[in-house]
Short mmCIF file of C-alpha atoms in Angstrom, two decimals:
data_model
loop_
_atom_site.label_atom_id
_atom_site.label_comp_id
_atom_site.label_asym_id
_atom_site.label_seq_id
_atom_site.Cartn_x
_atom_site.Cartn_y
_atom_site.Cartn_z
CA MET R 139 -16.28 11.16 -1.92
CA ARG R 140 -13.37 8.90 -1.18
CA SER R 141 -11.91 8.98 -4.70
CA THR R 142 -11.16 12.65 -4.08
CA LEU R 143 -9.58 11.93 -0.74
CA ALA R 144 -6.69 9.55 -0.25
CA LEU R 145 -5.12 6.44 -1.56
CA VAL R 146 -4.96 4.46 1.63
CA LEU R 147 -1.66 2.88 2.65
CA ALA R 148 -0.19 3.04 -0.85
CA VAL R 149 0.24 6.68 -1.79
CA THR R 150 4.02 6.68 -1.51
CA ALA R 151 4.49 3.40 -3.33
CA VAL R 152 3.46 4.25 -6.88
CA ALA R 153 5.81 1.63 -8.31
CA ALA R 154 4.98 -1.05 -5.79
CA THR R 155 1.88 -2.36 -7.53
CA THR R 156 1.54 -1.42 -11.16
CA PRO R 157 -1.60 -2.26 -13.11
CA LEU R 158 0.16 -4.89 -15.21
CA ASP R 159 1.85 -6.42 -12.18
CA ALA R 160 -1.52 -6.85 -10.55
CA GLN R 161 -2.57 -9.12 -13.39
CA ARG R 162 0.59 -11.16 -13.67
CA GLY R 163 -0.03 -14.80 -12.92
CA ALA R 164 -3.78 -14.33 -13.36
CA GLN R 165 -5.79 -15.13 -16.46
CA PRO R 166 -6.46 -11.87 -18.33
CA PRO R 167 -10.14 -11.02 -18.81
CA ARG R 168 -11.75 -11.83 -22.11
CA ARG R 169 -11.96 -8.98 -24.58
CA PRO R 170 -15.49 -7.59 -24.85
CA ALA R 171 -17.05 -7.99 -28.28
CA LEU R 172 -16.89 -4.69 -30.14
CA ALA R 173 -19.36 -4.58 -33.00
CA ALA R 174 -17.83 -3.00 -36.12
CA ALA R 175 -15.00 -1.48 -34.10
CA ASP R 176 -11.23 -1.61 -34.44
CA THR R 177 -10.14 -4.10 -31.78
CA ASN R 178 -6.63 -2.60 -31.80
CA ASP R 179 -7.96 0.84 -30.87
CA ALA R 180 -7.91 1.63 -27.14
CA ARG R 181 -10.54 4.31 -27.70
CA ALA R 182 -13.09 1.69 -28.76
CA TYR R 183 -12.68 -0.09 -25.42
CA LEU R 184 -12.88 3.19 -23.51
CA GLU R 185 -16.17 3.92 -25.26
CA PHE R 186 -17.50 0.43 -24.51
CA GLY R 187 -16.52 0.82 -20.86
CA ALA R 188 -18.23 4.19 -20.57
CA GLN R 189 -21.43 2.86 -22.14
CA ASN R 190 -21.63 -0.17 -19.84
CA LEU R 191 -20.24 1.09 -16.53
CA ALA R 192 -23.60 1.53 -14.80
CA SER R 193 -25.38 -1.56 -16.11
CA ARG R 194 -22.54 -4.06 -16.67
CA PRO R 195 -19.61 -2.89 -14.55
CA ASN R 196 -17.67 -6.16 -14.80
CA GLU R 197 -17.70 -6.01 -18.60
CA ALA R 198 -16.80 -2.33 -18.40
CA ALA R 199 -13.82 -3.20 -16.18
CA ASP R 200 -12.68 -5.75 -18.77
CA ALA R 201 -12.95 -3.12 -21.51
CA PHE R 202 -10.90 -0.64 -19.52
CA TYR R 203 -8.34 -3.38 -18.85
CA TRP R 204 -7.91 -3.93 -22.59
CA ALA R 205 -7.79 -0.21 -23.29
CA TYR R 206 -4.81 -0.05 -20.96
CA GLN R 207 -3.12 -3.06 -22.57
CA LEU R 208 -3.33 -1.30 -25.92
CA ASP R 209 -2.30 2.08 -24.53
CA PRO R 210 -0.40 1.95 -21.21
CA ALA R 211 -0.20 5.74 -21.21
CA SER R 212 -4.00 6.06 -20.88
CA ALA R 213 -5.00 7.62 -17.57
CA ASP R 214 -8.65 7.27 -18.60
CA ALA R 215 -8.27 3.49 -18.88
CA LEU R 216 -6.87 3.16 -15.37
CA TYR R 217 -9.41 5.52 -13.84
CA GLY R 218 -12.24 3.78 -15.69
CA ARG R 219 -11.16 0.40 -14.36
CA TYR R 220 -10.97 1.81 -10.85
CA ALA R 221 -14.50 3.23 -11.14
CA ALA R 222 -15.86 -0.02 -12.60
CA PHE R 223 -14.26 -1.96 -9.75
CA LEU R 224 -16.08 0.23 -7.23
CA VAL R 225 -19.45 0.02 -8.99
CA SER R 226 -19.19 -3.76 -9.48
CA SER R 227 -19.70 -4.47 -5.75
CA PRO R 228 -21.99 -1.92 -4.05
CA VAL R 229 -21.60 -3.62 -0.65
CA ARG R 230 -17.82 -3.33 -0.88
CA LEU R 231 -18.19 0.25 -2.13
CA VAL R 232 -20.20 1.24 0.95
CA ASN R 233 -17.62 -0.37 3.23
CA TYR R 234 -14.83 1.32 1.27
CA TRP R 235 -16.24 4.82 1.55
CA ASN R 236 -17.29 4.28 5.14
CA GLY R 237 -13.69 3.53 6.06
CA ASP R 238 -13.97 -0.15 6.98
CA ARG R 239 -10.38 -1.12 7.77
CA ARG R 240 -10.62 -4.69 6.52
CA THR R 241 -11.98 -3.47 3.20
CA LEU R 242 -9.40 -0.69 2.88
CA ARG R 243 -6.54 -3.10 3.51
CA SER R 244 -7.75 -5.90 1.26
CA ARG R 245 -5.44 -6.80 -1.60
CA GLU R 246 -8.04 -6.08 -4.29
CA VAL R 247 -8.83 -2.62 -2.90
CA LEU R 248 -5.15 -1.70 -2.60
CA ALA R 249 -4.66 -2.82 -6.21
CA ALA R 250 -7.63 -0.68 -7.28
CA ASP R 251 -6.26 2.31 -5.37
CA SER R 252 -2.95 1.87 -7.19
CA LEU R 253 -4.80 2.11 -10.52
CA TYR R 254 -6.32 5.43 -9.51
CA PHE R 255 -3.05 6.76 -8.12
CA ARG R 256 -1.17 5.83 -11.28
CA ALA R 257 -3.86 7.54 -13.38
CA LEU R 258 -3.32 10.75 -11.42
CA THR R 259 0.43 10.58 -11.92
CA MET R 260 -0.22 10.39 -15.66
CA ASP R 261 -2.63 13.32 -15.53
CA PRO R 262 -2.95 15.30 -12.27
CA PHE R 263 -6.00 17.03 -13.78
CA LEU R 264 -7.71 13.89 -15.00
CA TYR R 265 -11.42 14.46 -15.56
CA ARG R 266 -13.15 11.94 -13.31
CA ARG R 267 -16.14 11.56 -15.57
CA TYR R 268 -17.60 8.56 -13.70
CA GLU R 269 -17.88 10.31 -10.33
CA MET R 270 -21.68 10.33 -10.31
CA HIS R 271 -21.93 6.70 -11.43
CA VAL R 272 -19.95 5.70 -8.37
CA LEU R 273 -21.78 8.05 -6.02
CA ARG R 274 -25.20 6.83 -7.14
CA ALA R 275 -24.09 3.20 -6.74
CA TYR R 276 -23.06 4.04 -3.17
CA LEU R 277 -26.35 5.80 -2.40
CA HIS R 278 -28.36 2.97 -3.97
CA GLN R 279 -26.74 0.42 -1.66
CA ALA R 280 -27.03 2.73 1.35
CA VAL R 281 -30.80 3.02 0.78
CA ARG R 282 -31.02 -0.75 0.27
CA ASN R 283 -29.17 -1.31 3.56
CA ALA R 284 -31.59 0.99 5.37
CA ASP R 285 -34.74 -0.42 3.76
CA GLY R 286 -34.42 -3.86 2.22
CA LEU R 287 -38.03 -3.79 1.04
CA ALA R 288 -37.76 -0.58 -0.98
CA SER R 289 -38.63 -0.91 -4.66
CA GLU R 290 -36.18 0.14 -7.35
CA ARG R 291 -38.41 3.08 -8.22
CA ASP R 292 -38.55 4.18 -4.60
CA ILE R 293 -34.77 3.89 -4.24
CA GLN R 294 -34.21 6.13 -7.26
CA ARG R 295 -36.76 8.63 -5.93
CA ARG R 296 -34.98 8.77 -2.58
CA ILE R 297 -31.59 9.24 -4.23
CA ASP R 298 -32.91 12.08 -6.39
CA ALA R 299 -34.48 13.76 -3.36
CA PHE R 300 -31.27 13.34 -1.37
CA MET R 301 -29.19 14.98 -4.11
CA VAL R 302 -31.61 17.91 -4.41
CA HIS R 303 -31.31 18.64 -0.70
CA SER R 304 -27.66 17.66 -0.25
CA GLY R 305 -24.92 19.99 0.93
CA PRO R 306 -22.49 21.92 -1.26
CA TRP R 307 -19.85 19.14 -1.31
CA LEU R 308 -22.11 16.59 -3.02
CA ARG R 309 -23.65 19.24 -5.25
CA ALA R 310 -20.14 20.22 -6.33
CA ILE R 311 -19.41 16.60 -7.22
CA GLU R 312 -22.62 16.42 -9.26
CA ALA R 313 -21.87 19.67 -11.10
CA TYR R 314 -18.29 18.54 -11.77
CA ALA R 315 -19.40 15.17 -13.15
CA GLN R 316 -21.84 16.93 -15.47
CA GLY R 317 -19.14 19.27 -16.75
CA ARG R 318 -20.56 22.37 -15.02
CA PHE R 319 -17.17 23.44 -13.72
CA VAL R 320 -17.99 27.08 -12.88
CA GLN R 321 -20.99 26.01 -10.83
CA ALA R 322 -18.91 23.31 -9.16
CA LEU R 323 -16.42 25.98 -8.11
CA THR R 324 -19.22 27.94 -6.47
CA PHE R 325 -20.38 24.89 -4.53
CA TYR R 326 -16.81 24.06 -3.45
CA ASN R 327 -16.44 27.64 -2.22
CA GLU R 328 -19.47 27.05 0.02
CA ALA R 329 -18.09 23.69 1.11
CA LEU R 330 -14.76 25.27 2.05
CA ALA R 331 -16.37 27.29 4.84
CA ARG R 332 -17.85 24.12 6.36
CA ALA R 333 -15.06 21.64 5.73
CA ARG R 334 -13.08 20.15 8.57
CA SER R 335 -10.35 19.04 6.16
CA LYS R 336 -9.89 22.08 3.95
CA SER R 337 -7.01 20.59 1.95
CA LEU R 338 -9.40 18.30 0.10
CA VAL R 339 -11.66 21.15 -0.98
CA ARG R 340 -8.67 23.31 -1.93
CA ALA R 341 -7.26 20.51 -4.09
CA GLU R 342 -10.58 20.04 -5.88
CA ARG R 343 -10.88 23.77 -6.50
CA GLY R 344 -7.36 23.74 -7.92
CA ARG R 345 -8.24 20.96 -10.34
CA LEU R 346 -11.37 22.79 -11.41
CA PHE R 347 -9.46 26.00 -12.07
CA ALA R 348 -7.08 23.95 -14.21
CA HIS R 349 -10.04 22.52 -16.13
CA VAL R 350 -11.27 26.01 -17.02
CA GLY R 351 -7.76 27.19 -17.94
CA ASN R 352 -7.15 29.48 -14.95
CA HIS R 353 -3.71 28.12 -14.14
CA GLN R 354 -2.68 30.92 -11.78
CA SER R 355 -5.70 30.32 -9.55
CA ALA R 356 -5.06 26.59 -9.74
CA LEU R 357 -1.50 27.18 -8.49
CA GLU R 358 -2.76 29.30 -5.61
CA GLU R 359 -5.29 26.65 -4.57
CA PHE R 360 -2.72 23.87 -4.74
CA GLY R 361 -0.39 25.96 -2.59
CA HIS R 362 -3.16 26.43 -0.02
CA ALA R 363 -3.93 22.70 -0.18
CA LEU R 364 -0.31 21.77 0.53
CA ARG R 365 -0.13 24.08 3.53
CA GLU R 366 -3.40 22.66 4.85
CA MET R 367 -2.15 19.10 4.34
CA ARG R 368 0.95 19.77 6.41
CA ARG R 369 -1.06 21.45 9.15
CA GLU R 370 -3.56 18.59 9.22
CA ASP R 371 -0.75 16.03 9.37
CA GLU R 372 0.88 17.87 12.28
CA ARG R 373 -2.37 18.03 14.20
CA GLU R 374 -3.24 14.45 13.29
CA LEU R 375 -6.71 15.53 12.23
CA VAL R 376 -6.84 13.12 9.31
CA PHE R 377 -5.48 9.76 8.32
CA LEU R 378 -6.80 9.84 4.76
CA TYR R 379 -4.78 12.34 2.78
CA GLU R 380 -3.77 13.08 -0.75
CA SER R 381 -0.14 12.52 -1.56
CA LYS R 382 1.91 15.69 -1.21
CA ALA R 383 4.20 14.32 -3.92
CA LEU R 384 1.20 14.14 -6.23
CA MET R 385 0.23 17.70 -5.32
CA GLU R 386 3.74 18.99 -6.08
CA HIS R 387 3.57 17.07 -9.35
CA GLY R 388 0.38 18.92 -10.23
CA ILE R 389 2.02 22.25 -9.38
CA ALA R 390 4.94 21.35 -11.64
CA VAL R 391 2.60 20.50 -14.52
CA LEU R 392 0.86 23.85 -14.09
CA HIS R 393 4.21 25.65 -14.23
CA GLU R 394 5.02 23.76 -17.44
CA ARG R 395 1.71 24.83 -18.94
CA MET R 396 2.52 28.43 -18.01
CA GLY R 397 5.97 28.18 -19.61
CA ASP R 398 8.00 28.43 -16.40
CA ARG R 399 10.39 25.50 -16.70
CA ALA R 400 12.57 26.56 -13.78
CA ALA R 401 9.61 26.59 -11.40
CA ALA R 402 8.46 23.26 -12.83
CA ARG R 403 11.85 21.70 -12.13
CA GLU R 404 11.76 22.96 -8.56
CA ALA R 405 8.30 21.50 -8.00
CA TYR R 406 9.27 18.13 -9.47
CA GLY R 407 12.27 18.18 -7.14
CA ARG R 408 9.97 18.82 -4.17
CA ALA R 409 7.78 15.91 -5.27
CA LEU R 410 10.84 13.66 -5.07
CA THR R 411 11.69 15.09 -1.65
CA GLU R 412 8.22 14.03 -0.51
CA ASP R 413 8.57 10.58 -2.09
CA LEU R 414 11.88 9.31 -3.47
CA GLY R 415 10.04 6.61 -5.41
CA PHE R 416 7.82 9.07 -7.29
CA TYR R 417 9.24 8.22 -10.71
CA PRO R 418 6.87 10.38 -12.83
CA ALA R 419 8.86 13.38 -11.59
CA HIS R 420 12.07 11.83 -12.96
CA VAL R 421 10.34 11.34 -16.33
CA ARG R 422 9.31 14.98 -16.54
CA LEU R 423 12.69 16.24 -15.32
CA GLY R 424 14.34 14.16 -18.02
CA LEU R 425 12.08 15.47 -20.76
CA LEU R 426 12.56 19.05 -19.60
CA ALA R 427 16.33 18.56 -19.72
CA LEU R 428 16.07 17.07 -23.21
CA ALA R 429 14.05 20.07 -24.41
CA GLU R 430 16.86 22.33 -23.18
CA GLY R 431 19.60 20.27 -24.84
CA ASP R 432 20.99 18.82 -21.61
CA THR R 433 21.20 15.23 -22.82
CA ALA R 434 23.34 13.99 -19.93
CA THR R 435 20.72 15.04 -17.37
CA ALA R 436 17.93 13.76 -19.60
CA VAL R 437 19.46 10.29 -19.78
CA ALA R 438 20.26 10.24 -16.06
CA GLU R 439 16.71 11.20 -15.07
CA LEU R 440 15.03 8.74 -17.45
CA ASP R 441 17.36 5.99 -16.27
CA LEU R 442 16.32 6.66 -12.67
CA ALA R 443 12.68 6.66 -13.77
CA ALA R 444 13.04 3.33 -15.58
CA GLN R 445 14.68 1.75 -12.55
CA ALA R 446 12.02 3.03 -10.16
CA ALA R 447 9.11 2.33 -12.52
CA GLY R 448 9.77 -1.39 -12.67
CA ALA R 449 6.95 -2.81 -14.75
CA ASP R 450 5.51 0.41 -16.18
CA PRO R 451 5.85 -0.06 -19.96
CA SER R 452 5.18 3.58 -20.83
CA VAL R 453 8.32 4.69 -18.96
CA HIS R 454 10.54 2.13 -20.71
CA TYR R 455 9.04 3.18 -24.05
CA THR R 456 9.66 6.87 -23.34
CA TYR R 457 13.24 6.15 -22.28
CA GLY R 458 13.86 3.92 -25.29
CA ALA R 459 12.46 6.48 -27.72
CA MET R 460 14.67 9.17 -26.21
CA LEU R 461 17.78 6.98 -26.43
CA ALA R 462 16.97 6.26 -30.07
CA ARG R 463 16.66 9.97 -30.75
CA LEU R 464 20.11 10.45 -29.22
CA GLY R 465 21.58 7.71 -31.43
CA ARG R 466 22.21 5.27 -28.57
CA LEU R 467 20.61 2.45 -30.49
CA ASP R 468 21.66 -0.61 -28.50
CA GLU R 469 20.51 0.92 -25.22
CA ALA R 470 17.31 2.07 -26.91
CA ALA R 471 16.58 -1.43 -28.19
CA ALA R 472 16.94 -2.87 -24.68
CA GLN R 473 14.39 -0.43 -23.25
CA LEU R 474 11.96 -0.88 -26.14
CA VAL R 475 12.14 -4.67 -25.92
CA ARG R 476 11.41 -4.35 -22.20
CA ALA R 477 8.36 -2.20 -22.94
CA ALA R 478 7.11 -4.74 -25.48
CA GLU R 479 7.62 -7.59 -23.02
CA LEU R 480 5.65 -5.78 -20.32
CA ALA R 481 2.81 -4.81 -22.66
CA PRO R 482 2.56 -7.35 -25.50
CA PHE R 483 -0.44 -5.58 -27.08
CA TYR R 484 1.21 -2.14 -27.07
CA ALA R 485 2.13 -1.33 -30.67
CA ASP R 486 4.28 1.79 -30.30
CA PRO R 487 7.46 0.08 -29.01
CA TRP R 488 7.50 -2.09 -32.14
CA PHE R 489 7.55 0.91 -34.46
CA ALA R 490 10.41 2.44 -32.50
CA LEU R 491 12.22 -0.90 -32.57
CA GLY R 492 11.77 -0.97 -36.33
CA VAL R 493 13.45 2.42 -36.59
CA VAL R 494 16.28 1.33 -34.28
CA ARG R 495 16.89 -1.92 -36.16
CA ASP R 496 16.69 0.00 -39.42
CA GLY R 497 19.41 2.25 -38.09
CA LYS R 498 21.54 -0.80 -37.30
CA ALA R 499 20.99 -2.12 -40.87
CA ASN R 500 19.40 -5.25 -39.40
CA VAL R 501 16.92 -5.78 -42.23
CA ASP R 502 15.23 -8.96 -41.00
CA ALA R 503 14.75 -7.63 -37.48
CA ALA R 504 13.46 -4.30 -38.81
CA ARG R 505 10.93 -6.09 -41.02
CA GLU R 506 9.72 -8.14 -38.06
CA ALA R 507 9.35 -5.06 -35.86
CA TYR R 508 7.42 -3.05 -38.47
CA ALA R 509 5.15 -6.03 -39.16
CA ARG R 510 4.45 -6.52 -35.46
CA PHE R 511 3.65 -2.84 -35.16
CA LEU R 512 1.15 -3.05 -38.02
CA ASN R 513 -0.44 -6.17 -36.54
CA GLY R 514 -1.05 -4.38 -33.25
CA ALA R 515 -1.69 -0.76 -34.22
CA ALA R 516 -5.07 0.87 -34.62
CA ARG R 517 -6.17 1.50 -38.19
CA THR R 518 -5.99 5.25 -37.56
CA HIS R 519 -2.51 5.19 -36.01
CA ARG R 520 -0.52 8.10 -37.41
CA ARG R 521 2.55 5.93 -38.08
CA ARG R 522 0.83 3.19 -40.08
CA ALA R 523 1.60 4.66 -43.48
CA VAL R 524 5.26 5.17 -42.57
CA ALA R 525 5.61 1.58 -41.34
CA GLU R 526 3.89 0.18 -44.44
CA GLN R 527 6.14 2.16 -46.76
CA ARG R 528 9.27 1.21 -44.85
CA LEU R 529 8.33 -2.47 -45.07
CA ARG R 530 8.01 -2.15 -48.84
CA ASP R 531 11.36 -0.37 -48.99
CA LEU R 532 12.85 -3.34 -47.14
CA GLY R 533 11.39 -5.77 -49.68
CA ALA R 534 8.39 -7.03 -47.69
CA GLU R 535 4.66 -6.55 -48.07
CA PRO R 536 2.66 -5.18 -45.14
CA PRO R 537 0.40 -7.72 -43.39
CA ALA R 538 -2.92 -8.31 -45.14
CA ASP R 539 -5.56 -5.78 -44.01
CA GLY R 540 -2.77 -4.22 -41.98
CA ARG R 541 -2.98 -7.09 -39.49
#
């Protein structure tokens, strides 16, 4: 399955095409109607997208788009939009997975690949819950291409029969998508013996071990995957490959989970050696330094991340929040304003701006920031009560109905 393979032509350019950049200059999609739901809650749009991916993929893509606008740190939103994009055009999907060069190099496909890549930088162990939706859409179109007269019932029967008799790779994908991780590991073990490109199977096994909490085995599999990647590159056996920077990033995250910060720092450093533009490593290095009280390194790393990230609002927000915590309020305000400009529907920067402007005794600006936060935040946001109380303390009433 190609989503588990490579991100063609764009793997080393994570900052080159960000999800928000891809929409700039284009009319944003209309928000799907959410019956009795909080339209400021990204989770409501994620749920709508999941419910409609198979039957109404274009509407699902719109829902995932809005989930990301409300929460630019949501890997699920980016992955969901990528999956909906694939399902929305089965003909394009078949060409995509079959390696058609024109399709792979098209602007829309490169933009979709960048969504998926960015999602993996947010969460190297992202659960790709829509894997089977995409696979079945591919198989449906493949059957249709082979037999244009086949009925819908016959197509579904053929797909079901194909999956029953498929090899361990596809059966592993099916088990993974259904949450049967232990069984998926067994199938991937069988697939490993047959695979020409073993790095792909090793990487998937590593992710599965991470899903079941076996971090040591995940580390070992990722190490094997990296060695296989380098050997495959040298022998020129493959042209579709997972980013080694992304693999090192995953290793670093595993070390963090296991409490080994020194090993995590080394792995993040190796990720940057593989790709100097891989700014998520700078973010994590900065936050690790902050946790250890090394504020100079923390600021330096987050500053590098913000420069490399360009239009990624979550990085500017993280940097701004850290600067505010360190008392560097003017610099913090600049980063938080940038985050709000890049993601106008993202509420969190406005709360942080309220705190910063409060700290500067700028009452009017603080009121405005808290009010804008309340207008954009979900009803269940954990900072709503604090913002409402602070507005009252500053002599203003919270917006009616919190909006």
